[in-house]
Amino acid sequence: GEAVAKTLGQAHAMQIRAHGQVVTAESVPAVLCDSIHFVENGMAQYHAQAIGTLKGLSPEDIESFAKEFKRQRHIDKLWRYYTGNMRRAGVLPGDWDLG
């Protein structure tokens, strides 16, 4: 655990070879959304590499995104989406108060 915490540092996610992912966040809704995105983005990168060399985002791209991104709004929207899907699928009881 200490080695994982040290490796993570200020990051919120990491891939451990032959073990899987570690994802941390500020709340349960945030860690759910980040976990899903971590896997989806990894798969997208994997498939994109199959057709050519990837080009990373520039510092300007990252700065622009960070300035415009509304994390809590994004988390709230996805939390409602994912928990709604889980309720409809019968995975989550309808009487659980999830906020």
PDB file of C-alpha atoms in Angstrom:
ATOM      1  CA  GLY A   1       0.000   0.000   0.000  1.00  0.00           C
ATOM      2  CA  GLU A   2       2.774   2.448   0.857  1.00  0.00           C
ATOM      3  CA  ALA A   3       4.533   1.785  -2.461  1.00  0.00           C
ATOM      4  CA  VAL A   4       1.290   2.380  -4.365  1.00  0.00           C
ATOM      5  CA  ALA A   5       0.642   5.633  -2.483  1.00  0.00           C
ATOM      6  CA  LYS A   6       4.205   6.795  -3.133  1.00  0.00           C
ATOM      7  CA  THR A   7       3.960   5.924  -6.827  1.00  0.00           C
ATOM      8  CA  LEU A   8       0.592   7.652  -7.196  1.00  0.00           C
ATOM      9  CA  GLY A   9       1.854  10.843  -5.596  1.00  0.00           C
ATOM     10  CA  GLN A  10      -0.557  13.580  -6.691  1.00  0.00           C
ATOM     11  CA  ALA A  11      -2.008  11.431  -9.509  1.00  0.00           C
ATOM     12  CA  HIS A  12      -5.393   9.779  -9.189  1.00  0.00           C
ATOM     13  CA  ALA A  13      -4.870   6.633 -11.240  1.00  0.00           C
ATOM     14  CA  MET A  14      -2.270   4.120 -12.266  1.00  0.00           C
ATOM     15  CA  GLN A  15      -1.991   0.854 -14.114  1.00  0.00           C
ATOM     16  CA  ILE A  16      -0.140  -1.926 -12.302  1.00  0.00           C
ATOM     17  CA  ARG A  17       1.383  -4.395 -14.742  1.00  0.00           C
ATOM     18  CA  ALA A  18      -0.312  -7.804 -14.505  1.00  0.00           C
ATOM     19  CA  HIS A  19      -2.656  -6.574 -11.728  1.00  0.00           C
ATOM     20  CA  GLY A  20      -5.043  -3.897 -13.000  1.00  0.00           C
ATOM     21  CA  GLN A  21      -5.863  -0.342 -12.142  1.00  0.00           C
ATOM     22  CA  VAL A  22      -5.832   1.759  -9.005  1.00  0.00           C
ATOM     23  CA  VAL A  23      -8.130   4.773  -9.097  1.00  0.00           C
ATOM     24  CA  THR A  24      -8.664   7.328  -6.337  1.00  0.00           C
ATOM     25  CA  ALA A  25     -10.910  10.380  -6.208  1.00  0.00           C
ATOM     26  CA  GLU A  26     -12.582  12.845  -3.868  1.00  0.00           C
ATOM     27  CA  SER A  27     -15.900  10.975  -3.633  1.00  0.00           C
ATOM     28  CA  VAL A  28     -17.636   7.704  -4.491  1.00  0.00           C
ATOM     29  CA  PRO A  29     -19.398   9.243  -7.529  1.00  0.00           C
ATOM     30  CA  ALA A  30     -16.064  10.657  -8.739  1.00  0.00           C
ATOM     31  CA  VAL A  31     -14.197   7.359  -8.361  1.00  0.00           C
ATOM     32  CA  LEU A  32     -16.969   5.518 -10.244  1.00  0.00           C
ATOM     33  CA  CYS A  33     -16.796   7.962 -13.156  1.00  0.00           C
ATOM     34  CA  ASP A  34     -12.989   8.079 -13.161  1.00  0.00           C
ATOM     35  CA  SER A  35     -12.755   4.272 -13.066  1.00  0.00           C
ATOM     36  CA  ILE A  36     -15.035   3.929 -16.074  1.00  0.00           C
ATOM     37  CA  HIS A  37     -13.149   6.646 -17.965  1.00  0.00           C
ATOM     38  CA  PHE A  38      -9.768   5.120 -17.100  1.00  0.00           C
ATOM     39  CA  VAL A  39     -10.722   1.819 -18.737  1.00  0.00           C
ATOM     40  CA  GLU A  40     -12.578   3.408 -21.680  1.00  0.00           C
ATOM     41  CA  ASN A  41      -9.696   5.780 -22.442  1.00  0.00           C
ATOM     42  CA  GLY A  42      -7.164   2.962 -22.156  1.00  0.00           C
ATOM     43  CA  MET A  43      -9.132   0.878 -24.648  1.00  0.00           C
ATOM     44  CA  ALA A  44      -9.459   3.850 -27.011  1.00  0.00           C
ATOM     45  CA  GLN A  45      -5.693   4.415 -26.888  1.00  0.00           C
ATOM     46  CA  TYR A  46      -5.029   0.714 -27.444  1.00  0.00           C
ATOM     47  CA  HIS A  47      -7.252   0.655 -30.534  1.00  0.00           C
ATOM     48  CA  ALA A  48      -5.885   3.950 -31.853  1.00  0.00           C
ATOM     49  CA  GLN A  49      -2.312   2.652 -31.624  1.00  0.00           C
ATOM     50  CA  ALA A  50      -3.324  -0.252 -33.836  1.00  0.00           C
ATOM     51  CA  ILE A  51      -3.826   2.176 -36.732  1.00  0.00           C
ATOM     52  CA  GLY A  52      -0.906   4.541 -36.151  1.00  0.00           C
ATOM     53  CA  THR A  53       1.271   6.609 -33.884  1.00  0.00           C
ATOM     54  CA  LEU A  54      -0.564   8.578 -31.231  1.00  0.00           C
ATOM     55  CA  LYS A  55      -0.073  12.309 -30.874  1.00  0.00           C
ATOM     56  CA  GLY A  56      -0.432  13.566 -27.319  1.00  0.00           C
ATOM     57  CA  LEU A  57      -2.191  16.732 -26.279  1.00  0.00           C
ATOM     58  CA  SER A  58      -0.103  19.876 -26.279  1.00  0.00           C
ATOM     59  CA  PRO A  59       0.353  21.903 -23.088  1.00  0.00           C
ATOM     60  CA  GLU A  60      -1.982  24.485 -24.653  1.00  0.00           C
ATOM     61  CA  ASP A  61      -4.643  21.832 -25.280  1.00  0.00           C
ATOM     62  CA  ILE A  62      -4.404  20.652 -21.683  1.00  0.00           C
ATOM     63  CA  GLU A  63      -4.559  24.192 -20.313  1.00  0.00           C
ATOM     64  CA  SER A  64      -7.604  25.015 -22.430  1.00  0.00           C
ATOM     65  CA  PHE A  65      -9.393  21.850 -21.339  1.00  0.00           C
ATOM     66  CA  ALA A  66      -8.574  22.418 -17.660  1.00  0.00           C
ATOM     67  CA  LYS A  67      -9.892  25.973 -17.848  1.00  0.00           C
ATOM     68  CA  GLU A  68     -13.235  24.943 -19.355  1.00  0.00           C
ATOM     69  CA  PHE A  69     -13.839  21.592 -17.638  1.00  0.00           C
ATOM     70  CA  LYS A  70     -16.456  21.598 -14.876  1.00  0.00           C
ATOM     71  CA  ARG A  71     -15.517  18.428 -12.978  1.00  0.00           C
ATOM     72  CA  GLN A  72     -18.340  18.381 -10.428  1.00  0.00           C
ATOM     73  CA  ARG A  73     -20.989  19.024 -13.087  1.00  0.00           C
ATOM     74  CA  HIS A  74     -19.510  16.198 -15.170  1.00  0.00           C
ATOM     75  CA  ILE A  75     -19.442  13.803 -12.194  1.00  0.00           C
ATOM     76  CA  ASP A  76     -23.027  14.657 -11.192  1.00  0.00           C
ATOM     77  CA  LYS A  77     -24.297  14.034 -14.735  1.00  0.00           C
ATOM     78  CA  LEU A  78     -22.487  10.720 -15.118  1.00  0.00           C
ATOM     79  CA  TRP A  79     -23.417   9.562 -11.596  1.00  0.00           C
ATOM     80  CA  ARG A  80     -27.112  10.020 -12.459  1.00  0.00           C
ATOM     81  CA  TYR A  81     -26.584   8.243 -15.795  1.00  0.00           C
ATOM     82  CA  TYR A  82     -24.709   5.222 -14.415  1.00  0.00           C
ATOM     83  CA  THR A  83     -26.801   4.750 -11.264  1.00  0.00           C
ATOM     84  CA  GLY A  84     -29.979   5.128 -13.339  1.00  0.00           C
ATOM     85  CA  ASN A  85     -28.784   2.393 -15.691  1.00  0.00           C
ATOM     86  CA  MET A  86     -27.875   0.174 -12.739  1.00  0.00           C
ATOM     87  CA  ARG A  87     -31.310   0.691 -11.149  1.00  0.00           C
ATOM     88  CA  ARG A  88     -33.083  -0.152 -14.430  1.00  0.00           C
ATOM     89  CA  ALA A  89     -30.928  -3.283 -14.781  1.00  0.00           C
ATOM     90  CA  GLY A  90     -31.848  -4.334 -11.233  1.00  0.00           C
ATOM     91  CA  VAL A  91     -28.266  -4.082  -9.978  1.00  0.00           C
ATOM     92  CA  LEU A  92     -29.079  -1.322  -7.482  1.00  0.00           C
ATOM     93  CA  PRO A  93     -32.158  -1.458  -5.260  1.00  0.00           C
ATOM     94  CA  GLY A  94     -34.606   1.323  -6.070  1.00  0.00           C
ATOM     95  CA  ASP A  95     -34.920   2.361  -2.422  1.00  0.00           C
ATOM     96  CA  TRP A  96     -31.198   3.166  -1.956  1.00  0.00           C
ATOM     97  CA  ASP A  97     -30.650   6.905  -1.571  1.00  0.00           C
ATOM     98  CA  LEU A  98     -27.601   7.628  -3.727  1.00  0.00           C
ATOM     99  CA  GLY A  99     -27.976  11.396  -3.834  1.00  0.00           C
TER     100      GLY A  99
END
